Short mmCIF file of C-alpha atoms in Angstrom, two decimals:
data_model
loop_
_atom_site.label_atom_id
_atom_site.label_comp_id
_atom_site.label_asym_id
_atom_site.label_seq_id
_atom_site.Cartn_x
_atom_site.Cartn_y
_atom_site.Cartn_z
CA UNK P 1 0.00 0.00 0.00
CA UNK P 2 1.71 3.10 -0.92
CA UNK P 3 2.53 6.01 1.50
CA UNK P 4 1.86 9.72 1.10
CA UNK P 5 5.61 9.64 1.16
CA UNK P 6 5.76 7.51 -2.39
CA UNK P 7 3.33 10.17 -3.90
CA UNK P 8 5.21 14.02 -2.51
CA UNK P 9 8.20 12.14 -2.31
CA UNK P 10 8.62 10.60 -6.10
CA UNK P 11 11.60 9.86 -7.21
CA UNK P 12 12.42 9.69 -11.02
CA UNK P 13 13.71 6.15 -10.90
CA UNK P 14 10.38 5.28 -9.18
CA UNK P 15 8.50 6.71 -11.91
CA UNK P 16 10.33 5.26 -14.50
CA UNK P 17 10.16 1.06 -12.97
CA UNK P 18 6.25 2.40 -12.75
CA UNK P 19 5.72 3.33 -16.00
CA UNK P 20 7.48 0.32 -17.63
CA UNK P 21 4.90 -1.67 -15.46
CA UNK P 22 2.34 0.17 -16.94
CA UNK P 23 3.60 -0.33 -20.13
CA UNK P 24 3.40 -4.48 -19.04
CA UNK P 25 -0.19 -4.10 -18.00
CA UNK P 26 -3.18 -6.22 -19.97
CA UNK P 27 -6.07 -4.63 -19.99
CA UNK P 28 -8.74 -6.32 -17.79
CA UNK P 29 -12.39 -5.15 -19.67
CA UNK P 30 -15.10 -6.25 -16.64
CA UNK P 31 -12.68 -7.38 -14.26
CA UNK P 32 -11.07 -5.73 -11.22
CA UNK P 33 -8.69 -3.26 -12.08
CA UNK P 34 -5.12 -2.96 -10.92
CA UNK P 35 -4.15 -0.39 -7.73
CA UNK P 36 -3.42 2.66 -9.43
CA UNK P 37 0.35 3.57 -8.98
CA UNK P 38 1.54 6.94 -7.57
CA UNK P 39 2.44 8.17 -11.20
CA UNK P 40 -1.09 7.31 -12.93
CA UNK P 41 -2.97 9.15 -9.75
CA UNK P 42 -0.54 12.29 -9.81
CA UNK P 43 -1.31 12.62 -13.65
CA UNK P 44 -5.28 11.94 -12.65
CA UNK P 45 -4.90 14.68 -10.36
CA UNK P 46 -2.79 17.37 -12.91
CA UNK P 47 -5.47 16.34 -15.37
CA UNK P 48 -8.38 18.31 -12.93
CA UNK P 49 -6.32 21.74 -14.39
CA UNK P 50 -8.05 21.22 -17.95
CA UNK P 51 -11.12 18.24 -17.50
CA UNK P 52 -13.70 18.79 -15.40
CA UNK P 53 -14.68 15.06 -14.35
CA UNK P 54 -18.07 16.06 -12.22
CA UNK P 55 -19.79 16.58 -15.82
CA UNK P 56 -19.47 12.54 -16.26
CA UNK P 57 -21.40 9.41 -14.76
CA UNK P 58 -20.74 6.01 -14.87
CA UNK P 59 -22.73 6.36 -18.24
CA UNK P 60 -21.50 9.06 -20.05
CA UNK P 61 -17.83 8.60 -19.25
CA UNK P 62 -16.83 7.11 -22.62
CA UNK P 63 -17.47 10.29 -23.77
CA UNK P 64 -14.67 12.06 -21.69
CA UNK P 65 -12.76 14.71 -23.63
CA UNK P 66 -9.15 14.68 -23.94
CA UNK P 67 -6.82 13.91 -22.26
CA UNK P 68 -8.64 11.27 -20.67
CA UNK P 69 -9.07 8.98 -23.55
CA UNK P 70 -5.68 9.19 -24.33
CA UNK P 71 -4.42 8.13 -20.73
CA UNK P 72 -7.00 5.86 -20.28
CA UNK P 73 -5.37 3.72 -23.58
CA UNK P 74 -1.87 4.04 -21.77
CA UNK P 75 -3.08 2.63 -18.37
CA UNK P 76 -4.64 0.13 -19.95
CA UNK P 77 -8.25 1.34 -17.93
CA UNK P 78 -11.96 2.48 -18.62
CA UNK P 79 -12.33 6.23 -19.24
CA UNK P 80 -14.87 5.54 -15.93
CA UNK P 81 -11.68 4.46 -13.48
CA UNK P 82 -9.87 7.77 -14.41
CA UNK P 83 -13.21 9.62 -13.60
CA UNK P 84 -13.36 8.20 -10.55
CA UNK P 85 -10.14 8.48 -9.19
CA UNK P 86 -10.00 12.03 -10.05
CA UNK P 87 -13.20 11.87 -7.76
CA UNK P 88 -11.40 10.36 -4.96
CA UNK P 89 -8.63 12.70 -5.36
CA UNK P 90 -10.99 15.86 -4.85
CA UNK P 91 -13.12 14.15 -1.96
CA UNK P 92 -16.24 13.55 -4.37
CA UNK P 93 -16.05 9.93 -3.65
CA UNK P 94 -16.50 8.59 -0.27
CA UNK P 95 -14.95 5.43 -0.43
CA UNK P 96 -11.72 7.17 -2.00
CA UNK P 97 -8.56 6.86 0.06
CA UNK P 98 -7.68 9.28 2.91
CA UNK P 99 -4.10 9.74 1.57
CA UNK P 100 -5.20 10.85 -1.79
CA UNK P 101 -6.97 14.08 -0.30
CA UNK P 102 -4.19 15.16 1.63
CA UNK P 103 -1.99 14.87 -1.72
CA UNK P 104 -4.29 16.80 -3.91
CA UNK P 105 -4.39 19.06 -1.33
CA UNK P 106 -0.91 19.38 -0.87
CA UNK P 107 -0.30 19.67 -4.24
CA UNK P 108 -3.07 21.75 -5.58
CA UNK P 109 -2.21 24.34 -2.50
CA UNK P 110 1.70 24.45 -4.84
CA UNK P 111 1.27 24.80 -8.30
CA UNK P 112 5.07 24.73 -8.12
CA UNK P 113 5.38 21.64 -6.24
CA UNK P 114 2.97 19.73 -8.53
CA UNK P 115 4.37 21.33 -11.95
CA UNK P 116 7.86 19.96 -10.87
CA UNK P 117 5.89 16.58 -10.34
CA UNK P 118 3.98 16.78 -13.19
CA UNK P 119 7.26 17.25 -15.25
CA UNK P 120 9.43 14.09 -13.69
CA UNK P 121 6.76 11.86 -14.75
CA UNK P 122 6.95 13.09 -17.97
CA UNK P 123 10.46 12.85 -18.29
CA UNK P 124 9.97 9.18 -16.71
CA UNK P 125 7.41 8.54 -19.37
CA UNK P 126 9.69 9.69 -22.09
CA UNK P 127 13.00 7.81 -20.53
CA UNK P 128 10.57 4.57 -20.76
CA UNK P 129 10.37 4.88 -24.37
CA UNK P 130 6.70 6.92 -24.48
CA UNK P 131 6.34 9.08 -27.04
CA UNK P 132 3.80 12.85 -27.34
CA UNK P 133 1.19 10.38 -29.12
CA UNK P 134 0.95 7.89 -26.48
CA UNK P 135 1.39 10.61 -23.39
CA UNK P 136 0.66 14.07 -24.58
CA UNK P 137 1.78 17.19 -22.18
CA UNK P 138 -1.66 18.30 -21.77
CA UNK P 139 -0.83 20.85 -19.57
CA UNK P 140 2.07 22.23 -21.98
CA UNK P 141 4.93 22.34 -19.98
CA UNK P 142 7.39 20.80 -22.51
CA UNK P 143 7.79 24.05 -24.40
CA UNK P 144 9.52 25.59 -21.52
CA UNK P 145 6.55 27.51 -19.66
CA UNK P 146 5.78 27.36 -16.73
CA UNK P 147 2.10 26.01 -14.65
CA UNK P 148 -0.01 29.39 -14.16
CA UNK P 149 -3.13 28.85 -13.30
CA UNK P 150 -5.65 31.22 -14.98
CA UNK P 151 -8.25 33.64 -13.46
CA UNK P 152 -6.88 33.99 -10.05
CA UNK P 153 -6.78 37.84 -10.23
CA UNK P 154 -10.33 37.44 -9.94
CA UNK P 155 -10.52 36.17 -6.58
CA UNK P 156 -10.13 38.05 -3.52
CA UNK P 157 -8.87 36.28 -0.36
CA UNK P 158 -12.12 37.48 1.22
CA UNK P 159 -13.72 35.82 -1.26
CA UNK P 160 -12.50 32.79 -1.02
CA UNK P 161 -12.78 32.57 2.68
CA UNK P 162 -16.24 33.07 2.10
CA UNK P 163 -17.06 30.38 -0.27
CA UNK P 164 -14.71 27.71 1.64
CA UNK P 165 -16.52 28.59 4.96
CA UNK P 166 -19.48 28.01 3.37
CA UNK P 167 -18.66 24.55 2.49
CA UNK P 168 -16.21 23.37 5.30
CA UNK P 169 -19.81 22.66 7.50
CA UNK P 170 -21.00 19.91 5.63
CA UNK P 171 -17.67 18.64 4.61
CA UNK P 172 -17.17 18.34 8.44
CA UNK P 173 -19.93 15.60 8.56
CA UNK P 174 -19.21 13.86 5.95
CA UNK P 175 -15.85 13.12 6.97
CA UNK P 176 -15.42 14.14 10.32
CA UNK P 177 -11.77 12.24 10.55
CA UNK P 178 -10.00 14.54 8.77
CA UNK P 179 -8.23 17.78 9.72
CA UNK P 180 -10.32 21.11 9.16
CA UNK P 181 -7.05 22.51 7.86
CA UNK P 182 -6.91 19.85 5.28
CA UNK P 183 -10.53 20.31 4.11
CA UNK P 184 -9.97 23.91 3.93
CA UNK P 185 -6.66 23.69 1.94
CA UNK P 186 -8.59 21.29 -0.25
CA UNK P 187 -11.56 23.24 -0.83
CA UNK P 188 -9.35 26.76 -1.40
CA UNK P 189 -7.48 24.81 -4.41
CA UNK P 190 -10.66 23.03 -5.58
CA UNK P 191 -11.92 27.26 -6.08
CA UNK P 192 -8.87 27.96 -7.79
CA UNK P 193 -8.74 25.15 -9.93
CA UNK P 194 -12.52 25.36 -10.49
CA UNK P 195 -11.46 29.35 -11.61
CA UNK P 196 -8.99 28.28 -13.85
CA UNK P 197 -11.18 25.80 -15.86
CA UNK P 198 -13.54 28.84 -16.20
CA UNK P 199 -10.43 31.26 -17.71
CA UNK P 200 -9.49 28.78 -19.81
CA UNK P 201 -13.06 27.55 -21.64
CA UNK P 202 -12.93 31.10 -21.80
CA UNK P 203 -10.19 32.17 -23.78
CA UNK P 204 -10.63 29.05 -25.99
CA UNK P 205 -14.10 29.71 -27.31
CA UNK P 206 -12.96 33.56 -27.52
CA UNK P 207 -10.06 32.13 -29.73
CA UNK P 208 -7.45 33.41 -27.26
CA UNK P 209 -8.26 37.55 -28.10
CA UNK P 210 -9.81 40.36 -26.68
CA UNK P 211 -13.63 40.49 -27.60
CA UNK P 212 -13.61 43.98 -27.64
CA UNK P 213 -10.38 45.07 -29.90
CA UNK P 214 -9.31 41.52 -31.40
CA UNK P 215 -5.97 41.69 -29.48
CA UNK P 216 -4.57 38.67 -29.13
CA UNK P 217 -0.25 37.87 -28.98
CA UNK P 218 1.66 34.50 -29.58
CA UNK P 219 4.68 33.56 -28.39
CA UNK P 220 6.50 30.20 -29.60
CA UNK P 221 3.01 29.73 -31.31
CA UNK P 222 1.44 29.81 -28.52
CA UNK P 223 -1.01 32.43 -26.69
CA UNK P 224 1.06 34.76 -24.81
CA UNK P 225 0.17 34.45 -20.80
CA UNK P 226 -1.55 37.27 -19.37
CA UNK P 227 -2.07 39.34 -22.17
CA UNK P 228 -5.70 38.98 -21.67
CA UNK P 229 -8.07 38.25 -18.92
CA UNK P 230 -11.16 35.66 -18.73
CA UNK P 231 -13.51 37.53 -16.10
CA UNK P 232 -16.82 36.91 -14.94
CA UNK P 233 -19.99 39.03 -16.36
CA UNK P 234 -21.75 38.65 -13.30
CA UNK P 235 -18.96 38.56 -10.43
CA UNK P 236 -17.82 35.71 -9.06
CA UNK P 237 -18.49 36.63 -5.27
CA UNK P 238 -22.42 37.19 -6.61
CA UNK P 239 -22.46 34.16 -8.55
CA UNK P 240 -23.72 30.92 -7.99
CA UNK P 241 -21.18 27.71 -8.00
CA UNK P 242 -22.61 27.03 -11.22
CA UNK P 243 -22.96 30.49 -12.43
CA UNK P 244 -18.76 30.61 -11.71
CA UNK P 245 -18.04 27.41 -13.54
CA UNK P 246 -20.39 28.32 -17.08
CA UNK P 247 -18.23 29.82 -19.81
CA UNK P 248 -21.37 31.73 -21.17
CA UNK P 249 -20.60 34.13 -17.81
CA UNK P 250 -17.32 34.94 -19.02
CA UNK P 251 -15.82 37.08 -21.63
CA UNK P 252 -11.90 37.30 -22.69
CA UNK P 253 -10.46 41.18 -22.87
CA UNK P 254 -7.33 42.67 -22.58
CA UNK P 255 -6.39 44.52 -19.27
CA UNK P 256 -7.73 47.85 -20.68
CA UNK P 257 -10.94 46.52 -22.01
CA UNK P 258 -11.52 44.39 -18.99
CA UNK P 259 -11.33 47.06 -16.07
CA UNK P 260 -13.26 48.93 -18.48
CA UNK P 261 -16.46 46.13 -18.52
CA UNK P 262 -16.35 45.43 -15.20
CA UNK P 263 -16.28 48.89 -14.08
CA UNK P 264 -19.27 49.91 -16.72
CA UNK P 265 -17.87 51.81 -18.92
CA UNK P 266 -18.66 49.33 -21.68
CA UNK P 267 -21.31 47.08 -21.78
CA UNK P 268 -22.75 44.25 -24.14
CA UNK P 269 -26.08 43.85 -25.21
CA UNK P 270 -28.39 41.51 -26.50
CA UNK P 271 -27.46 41.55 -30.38
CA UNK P 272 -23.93 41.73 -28.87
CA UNK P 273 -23.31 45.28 -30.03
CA UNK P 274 -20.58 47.28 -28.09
CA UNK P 275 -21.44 50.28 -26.21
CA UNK P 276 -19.40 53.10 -24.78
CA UNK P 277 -20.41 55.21 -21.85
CA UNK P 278 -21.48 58.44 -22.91
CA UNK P 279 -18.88 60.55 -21.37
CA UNK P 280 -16.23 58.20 -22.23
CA UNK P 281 -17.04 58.69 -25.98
CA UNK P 282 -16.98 62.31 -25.64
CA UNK P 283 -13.13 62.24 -24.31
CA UNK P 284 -12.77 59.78 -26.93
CA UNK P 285 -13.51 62.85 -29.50
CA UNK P 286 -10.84 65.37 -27.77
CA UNK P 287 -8.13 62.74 -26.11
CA UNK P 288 -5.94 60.96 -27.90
CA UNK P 289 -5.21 58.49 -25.13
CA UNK P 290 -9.03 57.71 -24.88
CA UNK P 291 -8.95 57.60 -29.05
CA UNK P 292 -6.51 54.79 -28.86
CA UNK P 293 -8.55 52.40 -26.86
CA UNK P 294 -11.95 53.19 -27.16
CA UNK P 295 -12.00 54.79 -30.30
CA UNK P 296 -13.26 52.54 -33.03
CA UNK P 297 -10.96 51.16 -34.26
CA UNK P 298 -9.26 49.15 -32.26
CA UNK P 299 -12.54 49.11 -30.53
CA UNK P 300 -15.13 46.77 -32.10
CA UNK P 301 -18.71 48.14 -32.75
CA UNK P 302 -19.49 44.06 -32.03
CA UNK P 303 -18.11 41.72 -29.67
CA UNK P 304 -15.48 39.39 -31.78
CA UNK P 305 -16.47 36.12 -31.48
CA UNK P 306 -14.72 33.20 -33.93
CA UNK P 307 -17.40 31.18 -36.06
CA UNK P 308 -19.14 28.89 -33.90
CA UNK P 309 -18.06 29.86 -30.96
CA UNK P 310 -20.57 30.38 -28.08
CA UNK P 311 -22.42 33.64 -27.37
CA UNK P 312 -22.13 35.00 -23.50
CA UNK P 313 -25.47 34.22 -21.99
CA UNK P 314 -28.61 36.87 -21.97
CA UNK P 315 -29.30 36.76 -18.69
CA UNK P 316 -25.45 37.50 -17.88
CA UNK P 317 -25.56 40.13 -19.84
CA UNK P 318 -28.94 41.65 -18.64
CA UNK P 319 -27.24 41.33 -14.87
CA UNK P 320 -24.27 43.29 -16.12
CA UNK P 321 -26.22 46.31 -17.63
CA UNK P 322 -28.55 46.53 -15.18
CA UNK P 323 -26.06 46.23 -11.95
CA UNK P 324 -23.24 47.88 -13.69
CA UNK P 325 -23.42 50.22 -17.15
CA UNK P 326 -26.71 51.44 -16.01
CA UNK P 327 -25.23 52.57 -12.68
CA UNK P 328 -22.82 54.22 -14.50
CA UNK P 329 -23.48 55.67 -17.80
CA UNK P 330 -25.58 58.96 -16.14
#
């Protein structure tokens, strides 16, 4: 039975003499599956940054979206035993092991700490003869950058208190064995992880640039980091758990386009025309500073949205205008 020790403590020859047991495995369709090594649960776990396993049942989890498919093949499992460890690992499950919560929580609390983890077993993988197609870097470390998780600017300390006070209660009874601090240091990463999902659903279906101006920089042919921002239209701290998760509440801007939505000085409206607070196009007319970002151009008379991606919700929008521009514009 492993330790705690054998998951924060992973060495790269230990990684390596697991994978090439992995690579041994035959797959067992119906029957009991193998224990999971410490490698496949720390990749289940670095796999919650970019797939969302609570949208998935028993039933629906062949249709998992990438990268579980993929890793599935290589540990020789069901799409459904990923799921499920990856429900373990956040406390979802309550037959999951104890262990596993205090590593995801651990490790979810350090993005440094797990993207050094996350990059050994990679590097194991690789030494073990395992090539991109077999075990893709779905979290894109390989090119050199580093693990930043998306959207956190958005979250206040208060507000994260908030919501992980709000939850620690009932977590309390149903596992009233383990430490508060460890449900709390679970439940704060769980937020930010949740938050980073939402930035970066975001930015995809926005096509990684600003809906207002079309800004949008690559580096290495990839989208630059933090030259745009994935915020909420209605606020996270007003929000509903759902309402924070659903990419329709979220639209990708620059930093200057951003402030500028969530403070109401533009605003969005149904037909997804752009509009300009009044006095704010009347500097536009005399300033040349105001010209340059909320003249049009660069400013769209439209939010930019590539073909088929999806619309920001109506009643997001309604929330905004009526909470925000309209508090504003006069």
């Amino acid at each position: 039975m492993p330790t705690i020790g054998d998951y924060l403590d992973l060495s790269a020859g230990q990684a390596v003499n697991q994978w090439r047991s992995i690579l041994r495995r035959t797959p067992r369709p119906g029957a009991r599956q193998e224990d999971f090594t410490p490698v496949e649960t720390l990749l289940c776990l670095a796999a919650s940054l970019v797939f969302n396993h609570r949208r998935y049942r028993g039933s629906t989890a062949h249709l998992a979206e990438e990268p579980i498919p993929t890793l599935a093949r290589l540990f020789r499992r069901p799409n459904g035993s990923l799921i499920a460890k990856m429900g373990n690992l956040d406390g979802g499950l309550a037959h999951g092991a104890r262990y596993e919560v205090h590593v995801a929580s651990t490790l979810l609390a350090d993005p440094g700490r797990l993207e050094a983890t996350y990059r050994l077993i990679l590097e194991a993988g690789r030494e073990a003869g395992i090539g991109p197609d077999e075990l893709p870097d779905f979290l894109g470390l390989e090119g050199g950058d580093g693990l930043h998780l998306l959207g956190q600017e958005e979250l206040t300390h208060s507000d994260l208190e908030m919501a992980v006070q709000e939850k620690v209660a009932s977590w309390s009874r149903k596992a009233p064995d383990l430490p508060e601090r460890v449900t709390e240091r679970l439940l704060m990463a769980s937020v930010r992880v949740g938050q980073h999902r939402f930035a970066r659903d975001v930015l995809h279906n926005h096509g990684h640039r600003c809906a207002f101006c079309g800004l949008g920089v690559k580096t290495k042919g990839r989208a630059a980091q933090r030259m745009l921002v994935a915020s909420h239209i209605k606020p996270w701290r007003v929000s509903t758990s759902a309402e924070r998760l659903d990419p329709q509440n979220g639209v990708a801007a620059c930093p200057t386009h951003d402030v500028a939505f969530d403070t109401g000085l533009l605003a969005i409206d149904h037909a997804l025309r752009v509009h300009v607070r009044p006095d704010v196009q009347e500097a536009v007319q005399t300033d040349p500073a105001a010209r340059s970002s909320f003249g049009s151009p660069p400013l769209s008379r439209r939010l930019l949205l590539p073909e088929g991606a999806a619309a920001p919700g109506k009643r997001y929008l309604d929330w905004h205008y009526m909470n925000v521009y309209s508090d504003t514009r006069d």
